[in-house]
Amino acid sequence: MGMSVADEADFRAFVAYRQEALRRTAFLMCGDWHAADDLVQITLTKLYVVWPRLTNAQPPDGYAYRVLANSAVDERRRPWRREVKVASITDWETVDSHAGQADDRMDMAAALNQLPQRQRVTLVLRFWADASVAETAQALSCSTGTVKSQTARALSTLRRLLDADHVALTARGETT
Amino acid sequence: VTDIRELMAEMVDGTPPRPEITDQVIAEGRRARHRRRLAQWGAGIGSAVVIAAVAVPIVQENSHGSSAQHDSIGSTGPPAPSSAPRSTPPCSPNPGVRCTKYGEIDPLNGATLNPDQRHLTVTFNGLCNTDHRAGVRQTTQRITIAVYGPRPFENLCDAIDTLTVTLTSPLSGRPVFDAYDESQIRVNGTS
């Protein structure tokens, strides 16, 4: 079944409009811009394959984030992705968490690197992509209870690593 | 208080330039769609539909420049019951390998009509190093084109190829369809 010219034009418009947002989200999920670009390309390719079948009931944005999240989890499992980021660990151990924005950024990047990939993806979906618990559960094909427990564990780890007594959560107005 | 979203925003601040990947994604997406369809065909899905769709006398040509052949694919009689074993169409260079339709005609490039109005060249997504063949069904209302090749279990190398089919009468504005999914093919050179 071929994709019509109109469908392809729609797809191109979607890519032009959403590629940057997907790319930033992918970066937060994997921590590397090159890997993020790979993830976005994988995601958009999969999206292209099913594009004619997407309907209003399943908007492309939601599907794209779902594919992106699962790709981020799957990619980390691949053998060539199981690399030990020695430099990152060293950075993390020597970083001063109260030395300004650049260090904060490094803190957060290093802290996210310490999280299991699924917890990291859950956090990004919940607090960056503004997905609800139900939407996150659907994207990761798990239960809402799993999303909540993964979120709680991830936040607990972040609090410890960031040395923050209270990590405020900004997801659709929620604060826990 | 540490706002997790603000920290994430700081992480993506200063994003490096975005690579232009749209064309690459579309090309890879087309190949992925093609591979998926090959897998479906390998599982034997849909072959009966296509064989039935082109069970008419046809004119066909080899995609690699050999001389035109006049042949027929399938039976010209009434369609056999679906449970009956299907005959082996004589379009495969390897005896015993059944031809199936798997080439998708490229909807963007479509078909190009020769000025003589009797030759249509279609661009399709096929396999490399494979002899593809085309079947054409002609009525006064429409033209239907199918692209064939041997069932590709091992050859998963993609290639974009062209085929030219010969019409028994000038196209004269008749719409052209892909037999695979009955989608209409854009015809260039009709004006």
Tab-separated table of C-alpha atoms in Angstrom:
chain	number	residue	atom	x	y	z
A	1	MET	CA	0.000	0.000	0.000
A	2	GLY	CA	1.611	3.194	-1.084
A	3	MET	CA	1.566	6.498	0.669
A	4	SER	CA	-0.281	9.189	-1.208
A	5	VAL	CA	1.291	12.481	-2.114
A	6	ALA	CA	-0.973	14.246	0.385
A	7	ASP	CA	-0.006	11.841	3.174
A	8	GLU	CA	3.649	12.337	2.437
A	9	ALA	CA	3.235	16.106	2.481
A	10	ASP	CA	1.507	15.801	5.865
A	11	PHE	CA	4.345	13.660	7.119
A	12	ARG	CA	6.949	16.169	5.971
A	13	ALA	CA	5.048	18.949	7.726
A	14	PHE	CA	4.896	16.880	10.906
A	15	VAL	CA	8.632	16.243	10.808
A	16	ALA	CA	9.403	19.909	10.253
A	17	TYR	CA	7.123	20.876	13.132
A	18	ARG	CA	7.976	18.196	15.686
A	19	GLN	CA	11.494	17.020	14.987
A	20	GLU	CA	13.112	19.479	17.370
A	21	ALA	CA	10.800	18.620	20.256
A	22	LEU	CA	11.315	14.905	19.685
A	23	ARG	CA	15.045	15.465	19.533
A	24	ARG	CA	15.175	17.237	22.881
A	25	THR	CA	13.036	14.548	24.454
A	26	ALA	CA	15.273	11.865	22.977
A	27	PHE	CA	18.326	13.619	24.366
A	28	LEU	CA	16.838	13.622	27.839
A	29	MET	CA	16.107	9.917	27.467
A	30	CYS	CA	19.600	8.944	26.351
A	31	GLY	CA	21.941	11.809	27.300
A	32	ASP	CA	23.795	12.033	24.009
A	33	TRP	CA	22.919	14.203	21.028
A	34	HIS	CA	24.176	11.720	18.439
A	35	ALA	CA	22.215	8.910	20.033
A	36	ALA	CA	19.235	11.258	20.254
A	37	ASP	CA	19.409	11.928	16.526
A	38	ASP	CA	19.529	8.179	15.916
A	39	LEU	CA	16.487	7.685	18.129
A	40	VAL	CA	14.541	10.406	16.348
A	41	GLN	CA	15.378	8.910	12.991
A	42	ILE	CA	14.272	5.454	14.137
A	43	THR	CA	11.085	6.948	15.532
A	44	LEU	CA	10.222	8.926	12.423
A	45	THR	CA	10.946	5.959	10.183
A	46	LYS	CA	8.565	3.788	12.180
A	47	LEU	CA	6.049	6.591	12.130
A	48	TYR	CA	6.325	6.829	8.347
A	49	VAL	CA	5.536	3.137	7.985
A	50	VAL	CA	2.222	3.477	9.811
A	51	TRP	CA	1.455	7.068	8.855
A	52	PRO	CA	-1.464	6.345	6.473
A	53	ARG	CA	-3.134	4.283	9.186
A	54	LEU	CA	-2.926	6.922	11.897
A	55	THR	CA	-6.242	8.493	12.620
A	56	ASN	CA	-7.573	11.175	14.882
A	57	ALA	CA	-8.168	8.481	17.474
A	58	GLN	CA	-4.416	7.961	17.633
A	59	PRO	CA	-2.721	11.274	16.913
A	60	PRO	CA	0.808	11.065	15.506
A	61	ASP	CA	2.284	12.962	18.444
A	62	GLY	CA	1.237	10.338	20.959
A	63	TYR	CA	2.349	7.511	18.736
A	64	ALA	CA	5.689	9.212	18.117
A	65	TYR	CA	6.384	9.567	21.837
A	66	ARG	CA	5.392	5.970	22.373
A	67	VAL	CA	7.811	4.764	19.695
A	68	LEU	CA	10.507	7.093	20.979
A	69	ALA	CA	10.176	5.834	24.550
A	70	ASN	CA	10.302	2.197	23.550
A	71	SER	CA	13.180	2.806	21.167
A	72	ALA	CA	15.100	4.526	23.952
A	73	VAL	CA	14.590	1.512	26.218
A	74	ASP	CA	15.352	-1.008	23.476
A	75	GLU	CA	18.420	0.791	22.179
A	76	ARG	CA	20.009	0.776	25.615
A	77	ARG	CA	19.660	-2.995	25.680
A	78	ARG	CA	21.685	-3.455	22.510
A	79	PRO	CA	25.189	-4.804	23.107
A	80	TRP	CA	26.959	-1.865	21.497
A	81	ARG	CA	25.070	0.521	23.770
A	82	ARG	CA	26.221	-1.188	26.952
A	83	GLU	CA	29.197	1.056	27.261
A	84	VAL	CA	30.588	2.279	30.527
A	85	LYS	CA	30.753	6.049	30.522
A	86	VAL	CA	33.852	6.349	32.641
A	87	ALA	CA	34.165	10.065	31.999
A	88	SER	CA	30.613	10.686	33.122
A	89	ILE	CA	31.053	8.766	36.345
A	90	THR	CA	34.227	10.674	37.093
A	91	ASP	CA	32.453	13.937	36.398
A	92	TRP	CA	29.681	12.950	38.701
A	93	GLU	CA	31.974	12.100	41.577
A	94	THR	CA	33.870	15.352	41.343
A	95	VAL	CA	31.059	17.754	40.565
A	96	ASP	CA	30.126	20.518	42.963
A	97	SER	CA	26.370	20.690	42.946
A	98	HIS	CA	26.215	24.272	44.197
A	99	ALA	CA	28.542	25.882	41.688
A	100	GLY	CA	26.114	27.411	39.243
A	101	GLN	CA	23.919	26.561	36.314
A	102	ALA	CA	26.505	24.715	34.224
A	103	ASP	CA	27.237	22.462	37.134
A	104	ASP	CA	23.547	22.029	37.798
A	105	ARG	CA	23.172	20.849	34.257
A	106	MET	CA	26.025	18.432	34.700
A	107	ASP	CA	24.483	17.315	37.970
A	108	MET	CA	21.188	16.547	36.374
A	109	ALA	CA	22.787	14.825	33.387
A	110	ALA	CA	24.960	12.732	35.656
A	111	ALA	CA	22.048	11.957	37.945
A	112	LEU	CA	19.875	10.861	35.041
A	113	ASN	CA	22.725	8.654	33.838
A	114	GLN	CA	22.581	6.840	37.154
A	115	LEU	CA	18.939	5.878	36.682
A	116	PRO	CA	17.867	2.604	35.097
A	117	GLN	CA	16.773	3.355	31.550
A	118	ARG	CA	13.120	2.577	32.115
A	119	GLN	CA	12.948	4.882	35.130
A	120	ARG	CA	14.678	7.596	33.170
A	121	VAL	CA	12.263	7.308	30.265
A	122	THR	CA	9.340	7.323	32.675
A	123	LEU	CA	10.593	10.542	34.280
A	124	VAL	CA	11.115	12.234	30.934
A	125	LEU	CA	7.663	11.297	29.717
A	126	ARG	CA	6.018	12.419	32.941
A	127	PHE	CA	7.865	15.617	33.674
A	128	TRP	CA	9.196	16.774	30.328
A	129	ALA	CA	6.610	15.552	27.835
A	130	ASP	CA	3.803	16.265	30.313
A	131	ALA	CA	2.289	12.834	29.855
A	132	SER	CA	-0.194	11.674	32.446
A	133	VAL	CA	0.318	8.475	34.404
A	134	ALA	CA	-2.139	6.700	32.122
A	135	GLU	CA	-0.491	8.022	28.965
A	136	THR	CA	2.932	7.033	30.235
A	137	ALA	CA	1.662	3.576	31.077
A	138	GLN	CA	0.212	3.226	27.604
A	139	ALA	CA	3.426	4.416	25.981
A	140	LEU	CA	5.545	1.946	27.924
A	141	SER	CA	2.984	-0.864	27.778
A	142	CYS	CA	2.837	-1.255	31.526
A	143	SER	CA	0.342	-0.609	34.296
A	144	THR	CA	-0.275	2.755	35.922
A	145	GLY	CA	0.965	1.237	39.176
A	146	THR	CA	4.281	0.453	37.542
A	147	VAL	CA	4.568	4.009	36.276
A	148	LYS	CA	3.926	5.354	39.764
A	149	SER	CA	6.439	3.044	41.402
A	150	GLN	CA	9.078	3.716	38.739
A	151	THR	CA	8.511	7.447	39.150
A	152	ALA	CA	8.795	7.261	42.927
A	153	ARG	CA	12.004	5.245	42.766
A	154	ALA	CA	13.506	7.539	40.156
A	155	LEU	CA	12.669	10.642	42.165
A	156	SER	CA	14.054	9.111	45.304
A	157	THR	CA	17.319	8.405	43.516
A	158	LEU	CA	17.393	11.902	42.039
A	159	ARG	CA	16.824	13.494	45.429
A	160	ARG	CA	19.709	11.548	46.840
A	161	LEU	CA	22.030	12.265	43.929
A	162	LEU	CA	21.122	15.919	43.635
A	163	ASP	CA	21.342	16.357	47.368
A	164	ALA	CA	17.948	18.026	47.252
A	165	ASP	CA	15.640	17.742	50.203
A	166	HIS	CA	12.700	18.292	47.978
A	167	VAL	CA	12.499	17.774	44.235
A	168	ALA	CA	9.475	19.623	42.961
A	169	LEU	CA	7.523	17.845	40.274
A	170	THR	CA	5.957	19.775	37.478
A	171	ALA	CA	3.661	17.523	35.569
A	172	ARG	CA	0.271	18.955	34.746
A	173	GLY	CA	0.259	20.831	38.024
A	174	GLU	CA	1.039	17.839	40.183
A	175	THR	CA	3.413	18.129	43.079
A	176	THR	CA	4.442	15.191	45.184
B	1	VAL	CA	13.487	23.253	46.046
B	2	THR	CA	14.709	21.707	42.824
B	3	ASP	CA	12.343	21.836	39.893
B	4	ILE	CA	12.999	18.764	37.792
B	5	ARG	CA	11.529	20.270	34.661
B	6	GLU	CA	13.740	23.335	34.910
B	7	LEU	CA	16.777	21.129	35.291
B	8	MET	CA	15.754	19.185	32.196
B	9	ALA	CA	15.250	22.440	30.304
B	10	GLU	CA	18.767	23.504	31.254
B	11	MET	CA	20.083	20.206	29.947
B	12	VAL	CA	18.678	20.788	26.481
B	13	ASP	CA	19.603	24.449	26.440
B	14	GLY	CA	22.052	25.162	23.627
B	15	THR	CA	20.824	22.385	21.397
B	16	PRO	CA	23.287	21.635	18.582
B	17	PRO	CA	22.076	22.273	15.030
B	18	ARG	CA	19.369	19.951	13.870
B	19	PRO	CA	20.383	17.573	11.075
B	20	GLU	CA	18.176	17.478	7.983
B	21	ILE	CA	16.847	13.951	7.988
B	22	THR	CA	13.428	14.145	6.357
B	23	ASP	CA	14.442	12.709	2.977
B	24	GLN	CA	16.544	10.047	4.650
B	25	VAL	CA	13.658	9.080	6.926
B	26	ILE	CA	11.251	8.837	4.016
B	27	ALA	CA	13.653	6.705	1.985
B	28	GLU	CA	14.255	4.392	4.931
B	29	GLY	CA	10.530	4.350	5.698
B	30	ARG	CA	9.774	3.203	2.169
B	31	ARG	CA	12.299	0.422	2.480
B	32	ALA	CA	10.828	-0.582	5.832
B	33	ARG	CA	7.327	-0.703	4.350
B	34	HIS	CA	8.681	-2.794	1.512
B	35	ARG	CA	10.450	-5.210	3.851
B	36	ARG	CA	7.330	-5.548	5.921
B	37	ARG	CA	5.320	-6.430	2.868
B	38	LEU	CA	7.943	-8.936	1.816
B	39	ALA	CA	7.631	-10.591	5.188
B	40	GLN	CA	3.871	-10.736	4.730
B	41	TRP	CA	4.301	-12.272	1.322
B	42	GLY	CA	6.822	-14.710	2.685
B	43	ALA	CA	4.156	-15.824	5.115
B	44	GLY	CA	1.892	-16.448	2.166
B	45	ILE	CA	-0.546	-13.654	2.848
B	46	GLY	CA	-2.451	-12.231	-0.027
B	47	SER	CA	-0.951	-14.111	-2.950
B	48	ALA	CA	-4.283	-15.546	-3.940
B	49	VAL	CA	-5.741	-12.067	-4.278
B	50	VAL	CA	-3.069	-10.937	-6.676
B	51	ILE	CA	-3.047	-14.040	-8.810
B	52	ALA	CA	-6.793	-13.710	-9.184
B	53	ALA	CA	-6.487	-10.019	-9.929
B	54	VAL	CA	-4.324	-10.537	-12.996
B	55	ALA	CA	-5.617	-13.798	-14.333
B	56	VAL	CA	-5.819	-12.376	-17.843
B	57	PRO	CA	-3.650	-12.395	-20.953
B	58	ILE	CA	-0.893	-9.893	-20.517
B	59	VAL	CA	2.030	-8.302	-22.239
B	60	GLN	CA	5.109	-8.213	-20.119
B	61	GLU	CA	8.715	-7.172	-20.321
B	62	ASN	CA	11.809	-7.999	-18.382
B	63	SER	CA	13.080	-5.155	-16.248
B	64	HIS	CA	16.678	-5.687	-17.209
B	65	GLY	CA	16.416	-4.770	-20.821
B	66	SER	CA	15.860	-8.122	-22.500
B	67	SER	CA	13.407	-8.298	-25.361
B	68	ALA	CA	9.711	-8.133	-24.702
B	69	GLN	CA	7.950	-11.384	-24.045
B	70	HIS	CA	4.331	-12.226	-24.612
B	71	ASP	CA	3.083	-14.520	-21.981
B	72	SER	CA	0.257	-15.065	-19.613
B	73	ILE	CA	0.206	-15.397	-15.898
B	74	GLY	CA	-2.413	-17.434	-14.176
B	75	SER	CA	-5.408	-18.985	-15.846
B	76	THR	CA	-7.702	-17.358	-18.366
B	77	GLY	CA	-10.575	-19.585	-17.283
B	78	PRO	CA	-12.847	-19.086	-14.307
B	79	PRO	CA	-10.972	-18.589	-11.063
B	80	ALA	CA	-10.210	-21.756	-9.184
B	81	PRO	CA	-11.609	-22.269	-5.704
B	82	SER	CA	-9.305	-20.874	-3.079
B	83	SER	CA	-8.651	-24.317	-1.647
B	84	ALA	CA	-7.397	-25.670	-4.998
B	85	PRO	CA	-3.632	-25.715	-5.586
B	86	ARG	CA	-2.537	-22.806	-7.721
B	87	SER	CA	-0.582	-23.377	-10.893
B	88	THR	CA	2.964	-22.109	-11.150
B	89	PRO	CA	3.051	-19.057	-13.395
B	90	PRO	CA	5.805	-19.208	-15.992
B	91	CYS	CA	7.451	-15.967	-14.960
B	92	SER	CA	10.239	-17.268	-12.785
B	93	PRO	CA	13.698	-18.088	-14.120
B	94	ASN	CA	13.930	-20.819	-11.481
B	95	PRO	CA	11.639	-23.790	-12.088
B	96	GLY	CA	9.501	-24.598	-9.137
B	97	VAL	CA	9.636	-21.118	-7.660
B	98	ARG	CA	6.240	-19.582	-7.738
B	99	CYS	CA	5.854	-16.014	-8.861
B	100	THR	CA	4.170	-13.691	-6.494
B	101	LYS	CA	3.398	-10.070	-6.783
B	102	TYR	CA	5.392	-7.980	-4.404
B	103	GLY	CA	6.622	-4.878	-6.192
B	104	GLU	CA	4.959	-1.704	-5.095
B	105	ILE	CA	4.605	0.923	-7.755
B	106	ASP	CA	6.036	4.170	-6.476
B	107	PRO	CA	3.087	6.509	-5.905
B	108	LEU	CA	5.237	9.599	-6.268
B	109	ASN	CA	6.977	8.823	-9.521
B	110	GLY	CA	4.028	6.825	-10.798
B	111	ALA	CA	3.975	5.943	-14.469
B	112	THR	CA	5.244	7.774	-17.508
B	113	LEU	CA	3.342	7.536	-20.751
B	114	ASN	CA	5.301	7.292	-23.963
B	115	PRO	CA	4.272	9.852	-26.616
B	116	ASP	CA	2.882	6.995	-28.692
B	117	GLN	CA	0.271	6.521	-25.905
B	118	ARG	CA	0.897	2.764	-25.926
B	119	HIS	CA	3.847	2.312	-23.588
B	120	LEU	CA	3.675	2.962	-19.861
B	121	THR	CA	6.846	2.954	-17.777
B	122	VAL	CA	6.278	2.400	-14.065
B	123	THR	CA	8.750	2.952	-11.245
B	124	PHE	CA	8.535	0.472	-8.409
B	125	ASN	CA	10.301	-0.648	-5.263
B	126	GLY	CA	11.714	-4.076	-5.939
B	127	LEU	CA	14.727	-6.223	-5.208
B	128	CYS	CA	18.209	-5.906	-6.575
B	129	ASN	CA	19.536	-8.463	-9.055
B	130	THR	CA	16.060	-9.758	-9.656
B	131	ASP	CA	14.108	-9.983	-12.869
B	132	HIS	CA	10.823	-8.270	-12.283
B	133	ARG	CA	7.935	-8.547	-14.642
B	134	ALA	CA	4.791	-6.600	-15.081
B	135	GLY	CA	1.308	-7.701	-15.934
B	136	VAL	CA	-1.317	-5.378	-17.306
B	137	ARG	CA	-5.070	-5.776	-17.469
B	138	GLN	CA	-6.830	-3.518	-19.900
B	139	THR	CA	-10.475	-2.610	-20.155
B	140	THR	CA	-12.169	0.311	-21.821
B	141	GLN	CA	-12.530	1.924	-18.394
B	142	ARG	CA	-9.173	1.370	-16.710
B	143	ILE	CA	-5.685	-0.080	-16.800
B	144	THR	CA	-4.383	-2.250	-13.957
B	145	ILE	CA	-0.700	-3.015	-13.593
B	146	ALA	CA	0.905	-5.640	-11.381
B	147	VAL	CA	4.618	-6.115	-10.774
B	148	TYR	CA	5.939	-9.635	-10.235
B	149	GLY	CA	9.078	-11.454	-9.271
B	150	PRO	CA	10.122	-14.751	-7.718
B	151	ARG	CA	9.215	-15.074	-4.115
B	152	PRO	CA	12.125	-13.452	-2.316
B	153	PHE	CA	12.936	-15.405	0.783
B	154	GLU	CA	16.589	-14.550	0.912
B	155	ASN	CA	17.201	-11.581	-1.299
B	156	LEU	CA	16.341	-8.619	0.898
B	157	CYS	CA	18.403	-6.096	-0.998
B	158	ASP	CA	16.156	-3.263	-2.157
B	159	ALA	CA	16.264	-1.567	-5.498
B	160	ILE	CA	14.157	0.959	-7.304
B	161	ASP	CA	13.535	-0.238	-10.818
B	162	THR	CA	11.387	0.512	-13.831
B	163	LEU	CA	9.308	-1.588	-16.172
B	164	THR	CA	7.559	-0.752	-19.390
B	165	VAL	CA	4.244	-2.320	-20.292
B	166	THR	CA	2.671	-2.215	-23.707
B	167	LEU	CA	-0.961	-1.313	-24.151
B	168	THR	CA	-3.045	-2.828	-26.908
B	169	SER	CA	-4.746	0.500	-27.463
B	170	PRO	CA	-3.800	4.095	-26.618
B	171	LEU	CA	-4.297	5.078	-22.997
B	172	SER	CA	-6.734	7.852	-23.925
B	173	GLY	CA	-7.125	9.168	-20.430
B	174	ARG	CA	-8.013	5.881	-18.780
B	175	PRO	CA	-6.985	5.764	-15.111
B	176	VAL	CA	-4.133	3.433	-14.168
B	177	PHE	CA	-4.183	1.348	-10.986
B	178	ASP	CA	-1.706	-0.776	-9.030
B	179	ALA	CA	-3.104	-4.312	-8.814
B	180	TYR	CA	-1.603	-4.780	-5.374
B	181	ASP	CA	-3.838	-2.369	-3.507
B	182	GLU	CA	-5.987	-0.895	-6.261
B	183	SER	CA	-4.486	2.518	-5.630
B	184	GLN	CA	-4.499	4.863	-8.590
B	185	ILE	CA	-1.143	5.589	-10.162
B	186	ARG	CA	-0.272	9.059	-11.291
B	187	VAL	CA	0.487	9.125	-15.017
B	188	ASN	CA	2.993	11.628	-16.285
B	189	GLY	CA	3.155	12.748	-19.869
B	190	THR	CA	-0.562	12.710	-20.565
B	191	SER	CA	-0.898	16.424	-21.234
